[in-house]
PDB file of C-alpha atoms in Angstrom:
ATOM      1  CA  MET A 454     187.855  84.059 221.467  1.00 73.00           C
ATOM      2  CA  MET A 455     187.142  82.357 218.143  1.00 80.00           C
ATOM      3  CA  GLN A 456     189.631  79.624 219.008  1.00 83.00           C
ATOM      4  CA  VAL A 457     187.640  78.774 222.152  1.00 89.00           C
ATOM      5  CA  VAL A 458     184.429  78.674 220.116  1.00 87.00           C
ATOM      6  CA  ARG A 459     186.028  76.355 217.541  1.00 88.00           C
ATOM      7  CA  ILE A 460     187.434  73.994 220.175  1.00 91.00           C
ATOM      8  CA  THR A 461     184.132  73.882 222.056  1.00 93.00           C
ATOM      9  CA  LEU A 462     182.176  73.242 218.870  1.00 92.00           C
ATOM     10  CA  ASP A 463     184.633  70.496 217.835  1.00 92.00           C
ATOM     11  CA  LEU A 464     184.188  68.706 221.163  1.00 94.00           C
ATOM     12  CA  ILE A 465     180.399  69.043 221.058  1.00 96.00           C
ATOM     13  CA  LEU A 466     180.294  67.670 217.516  1.00 95.00           C
ATOM     14  CA  VAL A 467     182.600  64.749 218.356  1.00 95.00           C
ATOM     15  CA  SER A 468     180.349  63.910 221.319  1.00 95.00           C
ATOM     16  CA  PHE A 469     177.270  64.187 219.125  1.00 96.00           C
ATOM     17  CA  ALA A 470     178.895  61.874 216.557  1.00 96.00           C
ATOM     18  CA  TRP A 471     179.479  59.263 219.297  1.00 93.00           C
ATOM     19  CA  VAL A 472     175.810  59.477 220.346  1.00 94.00           C
ATOM     20  CA  ALA A 473     174.660  59.320 216.709  1.00 94.00           C
ATOM     21  CA  ALA A 474     176.855  56.262 216.061  1.00 93.00           C
ATOM     22  CA  TYR A 475     175.250  54.497 219.026  1.00 92.00           C
ATOM     23  CA  TYR A 476     171.724  55.261 217.832  1.00 90.00           C
ATOM     24  CA  ILE A 477     172.472  54.271 214.233  1.00 91.00           C
ATOM     25  CA  ARG A 478     174.047  51.005 215.375  1.00 88.00           C
ATOM     26  CA  PHE A 479     171.395  50.019 217.897  1.00 88.00           C
ATOM     27  CA  SER A 480     168.274  51.542 216.315  1.00 83.00           C
ATOM     28  CA  GLY A 481     167.118  48.117 215.130  1.00 74.00           C
ATOM     29  CA  VAL A 482     168.075  48.530 211.471  1.00 78.00           C
ATOM     30  CA  ILE A 483     171.306  46.592 211.997  1.00 78.00           C
ATOM     31  CA  PRO A 484     170.817  43.354 213.922  1.00 74.00           C
ATOM     32  CA  ALA A 485     172.421  43.225 217.370  1.00 76.00           C
ATOM     33  CA  PRO A 486     172.960  39.517 218.123  1.00 75.00           C
ATOM     34  CA  LYS A 487     174.383  40.198 221.594  1.00 78.00           C
ATOM     35  CA  GLY A 488     171.506  42.510 222.509  1.00 77.00           C
ATOM     36  CA  ILE A 489     171.242  46.252 222.797  1.00 81.00           C
ATOM     37  CA  PRO A 490     173.464  47.676 225.535  1.00 82.00           C
ATOM     38  CA  GLU A 491     172.358  50.407 227.881  1.00 85.00           C
ATOM     39  CA  PRO A 492     173.059  53.866 226.440  1.00 85.00           C
ATOM     40  CA  THR A 493     174.774  54.873 229.682  1.00 88.00           C
ATOM     41  CA  GLN A 494     177.561  52.388 228.871  1.00 88.00           C
ATOM     42  CA  TYR A 495     178.314  54.549 225.835  1.00 88.00           C
ATOM     43  CA  TRP A 496     177.608  57.960 227.380  1.00 89.00           C
ATOM     44  CA  LYS A 497     180.264  57.279 230.034  1.00 90.00           C
ATOM     45  CA  LEU A 498     182.880  57.491 227.297  1.00 90.00           C
ATOM     46  CA  ILE A 499     182.008  61.031 226.225  1.00 93.00           C
ATOM     47  CA  PRO A 500     184.402  62.771 228.684  1.00 94.00           C
ATOM     48  CA  PHE A 501     187.213  60.405 227.634  1.00 93.00           C
ATOM     49  CA  THR A 502     186.382  61.026 223.988  1.00 93.00           C
ATOM     50  CA  CYS A 503     186.560  64.778 224.478  1.00 94.00           C
ATOM     51  CA  ALA A 504     189.851  64.505 226.354  1.00 95.00           C
ATOM     52  CA  ILE A 505     191.414  62.264 223.700  1.00 94.00           C
ATOM     53  CA  TRP A 506     190.282  64.529 220.856  1.00 94.00           C
ATOM     54  CA  LEU A 507     191.471  67.664 222.596  1.00 93.00           C
ATOM     55  CA  MET A 508     194.887  66.152 223.338  1.00 94.00           C
ATOM     56  CA  VAL A 509     195.366  64.690 219.863  1.00 93.00           C
ATOM     57  CA  PHE A 510     194.156  67.804 218.036  1.00 90.00           C
ATOM     58  CA  ALA A 511     196.409  70.016 220.177  1.00 90.00           C
ATOM     59  CA  ALA A 512     199.434  67.687 219.996  1.00 91.00           C
ATOM     60  CA  SER A 513     199.165  67.311 216.220  1.00 87.00           C
ATOM     61  CA  GLY A 514     199.215  71.091 215.811  1.00 86.00           C
ATOM     62  CA  PHE A 515     195.712  71.185 214.377  1.00 83.00           C
ATOM     63  CA  TYR A 516     194.556  74.060 216.590  1.00 82.00           C
ATOM     64  CA  ALA A 517     197.761  75.995 215.939  1.00 81.00           C
ATOM     65  CA  ARG A 518     197.040  75.803 212.200  1.00 80.00           C
ATOM     66  CA  THR A 519     193.346  76.656 212.544  1.00 74.00           C
ATOM     67  CA  GLY A 520     192.440  79.748 210.562  1.00 71.00           C
ATOM     68  CA  ARG A 521     195.641  79.636 208.518  1.00 74.00           C
ATOM     69  CA  HIS A 522     194.408  77.330 205.764  1.00 73.00           C
ATOM     70  CA  ARG A 523     194.237  78.787 202.288  1.00 76.00           C
ATOM     71  CA  THR A 524     191.051  76.970 201.344  1.00 82.00           C
ATOM     72  CA  PRO A 525     188.283  75.057 203.099  1.00 84.00           C
ATOM     73  CA  PHE A 526     189.458  71.942 201.238  1.00 88.00           C
ATOM     74  CA  LEU A 527     192.906  72.128 202.858  1.00 86.00           C
ATOM     75  CA  GLU A 528     191.268  72.624 206.251  1.00 86.00           C
ATOM     76  CA  ALA A 529     189.111  69.536 205.608  1.00 89.00           C
ATOM     77  CA  LEU A 530     192.227  67.490 204.783  1.00 90.00           C
ATOM     78  CA  ASP A 531     193.829  68.691 208.007  1.00 89.00           C
ATOM     79  CA  ILE A 532     190.682  67.731 209.917  1.00 91.00           C
ATOM     80  CA  LEU A 533     190.693  64.267 208.334  1.00 93.00           C
ATOM     81  CA  GLN A 534     194.310  63.711 209.325  1.00 92.00           C
ATOM     82  CA  ALA A 535     193.736  64.856 212.914  1.00 92.00           C
ATOM     83  CA  CYS A 536     190.562  62.744 213.151  1.00 93.00           C
ATOM     84  CA  LEU A 537     192.435  59.670 211.915  1.00 94.00           C
ATOM     85  CA  PHE A 538     195.050  60.037 214.654  1.00 94.00           C
ATOM     86  CA  ALA A 539     192.365  60.688 217.263  1.00 94.00           C
ATOM     87  CA  THR A 540     190.398  57.625 216.118  1.00 93.00           C
ATOM     88  CA  LEU A 541     193.501  55.454 216.458  1.00 93.00           C
ATOM     89  CA  ALA A 542     194.096  56.796 219.972  1.00 94.00           C
ATOM     90  CA  PHE A 543     190.433  56.256 220.854  1.00 92.00           C
ATOM     91  CA  THR A 544     190.479  52.683 219.546  1.00 90.00           C
ATOM     92  CA  ALA A 545     193.578  51.958 221.607  1.00 91.00           C
ATOM     93  CA  PHE A 546     191.833  53.448 224.628  1.00 91.00           C
ATOM     94  CA  LEU A 547     188.805  51.186 224.070  1.00 86.00           C
ATOM     95  CA  PHE A 548     191.047  48.124 224.173  1.00 86.00           C
ATOM     96  CA  ILE A 549     192.531  49.081 227.527  1.00 87.00           C
ATOM     97  CA  TYR A 550     189.306  50.400 229.091  1.00 79.00           C
ATOM     98  CA  PRO A 551     188.310  47.335 231.129  1.00 75.00           C
ATOM     99  CA  GLU A 552     184.713  48.127 232.029  1.00 73.00           C
ATOM    100  CA  TYR A 553     182.918  47.102 228.848  1.00 76.00           C
ATOM    101  CA  ARG A 554     183.576  45.785 225.347  1.00 78.00           C
ATOM    102  CA  TYR A 555     182.210  48.324 222.911  1.00 81.00           C
ATOM    103  CA  SER A 556     180.730  47.499 219.535  1.00 81.00           C
ATOM    104  CA  ARG A 557     183.279  47.635 216.743  1.00 86.00           C
ATOM    105  CA  LEU A 558     180.559  48.670 214.330  1.00 88.00           C
ATOM    106  CA  THR A 559     179.647  51.603 216.580  1.00 89.00           C
ATOM    107  CA  THR A 560     183.293  52.606 216.648  1.00 90.00           C
ATOM    108  CA  GLY A 561     183.463  52.324 212.864  1.00 92.00           C
ATOM    109  CA  LEU A 562     180.349  54.424 212.429  1.00 93.00           C
ATOM    110  CA  PHE A 563     181.814  56.977 214.798  1.00 94.00           C
ATOM    111  CA  ALA A 564     185.054  57.019 212.807  1.00 94.00           C
ATOM    112  CA  ALA A 565     183.038  57.779 209.669  1.00 95.00           C
ATOM    113  CA  LEU A 566     180.682  60.326 211.236  1.00 95.00           C
ATOM    114  CA  HIS A 567     182.873  62.546 213.370  1.00 94.00           C
ATOM    115  CA  PRO A 568     185.092  63.989 210.598  1.00 95.00           C
ATOM    116  CA  ALA A 569     181.968  64.925 208.639  1.00 95.00           C
ATOM    117  CA  PHE A 570     180.468  66.569 211.722  1.00 96.00           C
ATOM    118  CA  VAL A 571     183.638  68.566 212.472  1.00 93.00           C
ATOM    119  CA  ILE A 572     184.063  69.642 208.828  1.00 93.00           C
ATOM    120  CA  THR A 573     180.420  70.733 208.692  1.00 94.00           C
ATOM    121  CA  GLY A 574     180.759  72.635 211.976  1.00 93.00           C
ATOM    122  CA  ARG A 575     183.840  74.451 210.721  1.00 88.00           C
ATOM    123  CA  SER A 576     182.004  75.315 207.510  1.00 90.00           C
ATOM    124  CA  VAL A 577     179.102  76.779 209.489  1.00 92.00           C
ATOM    125  CA  ILE A 578     181.504  78.888 211.571  1.00 88.00           C
ATOM    126  CA  ARG A 579     183.208  80.140 208.399  1.00 85.00           C
ATOM    127  CA  LYS A 580     179.860  81.122 206.843  1.00 89.00           C
ATOM    128  CA  LEU A 581     178.669  82.850 210.012  1.00 89.00           C
ATOM    129  CA  MET A 582     181.908  84.832 210.240  1.00 85.00           C
ATOM    130  CA  ARG A 583     181.594  85.858 206.582  1.00 84.00           C
ATOM    131  CA  ARG A 584     178.036  87.007 207.191  1.00 88.00           C
ATOM    132  CA  ARG A 585     179.067  88.923 210.295  1.00 84.00           C
ATOM    133  CA  ARG A 586     181.812  90.719 208.371  1.00 79.00           C
ATOM    134  CA  ARG A 587     179.427  91.538 205.548  1.00 81.00           C
ATOM    135  CA  LEU A 588     176.814  93.011 207.903  1.00 83.00           C
ATOM    136  CA  SER A 589     179.254  94.921 210.081  1.00 80.00           C
ATOM    137  CA  PRO A 590     179.845  98.595 209.344  1.00 79.00           C
ATOM    138  CA  PRO A 591     182.816  99.355 207.117  1.00 70.00           C
ATOM    139  CA  ARG A 592     186.127 100.065 208.771  1.00 68.00           C
ATOM    140  CA  ARG A 593     187.812 103.374 208.252  1.00 70.00           C
ATOM    141  CA  HIS A 594     191.538 103.524 207.560  1.00 68.00           C
ATOM    142  CA  ILE A 595     193.958 106.376 207.491  1.00 74.00           C
ATOM    143  CA  ILE A 596     196.677 105.978 204.923  1.00 72.00           C
ATOM    144  CA  ILE A 597     199.396 108.546 205.188  1.00 76.00           C
ATOM    145  CA  GLY A 598     201.914 108.798 202.430  1.00 77.00           C
ATOM    146  CA  SER A 599     202.515 109.902 198.911  1.00 81.00           C
ATOM    147  CA  GLY A 600     203.753 108.634 195.627  1.00 85.00           C
ATOM    148  CA  GLU A 601     204.010 104.997 194.599  1.00 86.00           C
ATOM    149  CA  SER A 602     203.731 103.487 198.098  1.00 83.00           C
ATOM    150  CA  PHE A 603     200.563 105.508 198.792  1.00 82.00           C
ATOM    151  CA  ASN A 604     198.957 104.361 195.553  1.00 82.00           C
ATOM    152  CA  HIS A 605     199.865 100.743 196.306  1.00 85.00           C
ATOM    153  CA  ALA A 606     198.435 100.935 199.853  1.00 81.00           C
ATOM    154  CA  LEU A 607     195.264 102.514 198.458  1.00 77.00           C
ATOM    155  CA  GLN A 608     194.872  99.714 195.892  1.00 80.00           C
ATOM    156  CA  VAL A 609     195.359  97.029 198.547  1.00 79.00           C
ATOM    157  CA  ALA A 610     192.778  98.656 200.839  1.00 74.00           C
ATOM    158  CA  GLN A 611     190.245  98.813 198.000  1.00 73.00           C
ATOM    159  CA  THR A 612     190.765  95.220 196.784  1.00 74.00           C
ATOM    160  CA  GLN A 613     190.514  93.403 200.113  1.00 67.00           C
ATOM    161  CA  THR A 614     187.183  91.607 199.900  1.00 57.00           C
ATOM    162  CA  HIS A 615     187.273  89.926 203.325  1.00 56.00           C
ATOM    163  CA  VAL A 616     187.250  93.288 205.152  1.00 57.00           C
ATOM    164  CA  ARG A 617     184.714  95.968 204.316  1.00 59.00           C
ATOM    165  CA  SER A 618     186.550  99.248 203.959  1.00 57.00           C
ATOM    166  CA  GLU A 619     185.652 102.624 202.634  1.00 59.00           C
ATOM    167  CA  VAL A 620     188.135 105.032 201.200  1.00 58.00           C
ATOM    168  CA  ALA A 621     187.289 108.714 201.312  1.00 58.00           C
TER     169      ALA A 621
END
């Protein structure tokens, strides 16, 4: 279930980064000598963007490794690598998509924004999951045994900070 939530959030954030790149580029702060294109020209790419990101993230093994990173920093590095490959695939797609010539600056802004959006989204998920675990009632465990192995299992159950447990 969490994997579906992560994938959905990733695709929403990548789409949002594409929209944000358009608005940053054509908001009037940066001159547009060829004029401001219709937003629908850019919105049409959102399904293709989602498909490319989903395929690249899945093919690179990013989703298979999700949740197995030791630290958030290592997850961020993995996200950056997957986003780089997806950006290269997206740029290649833009060259062969014949309908319109898209702004290179918009594409560059998108390349800078979307990793930050995905990393931030993953961080929010991690914090929400931590909060949920903290607020959930403690789990009860039955440890059956004696001697050294029992004492070791008891110590492990008491020292696990990511799962609330109570030992009676």
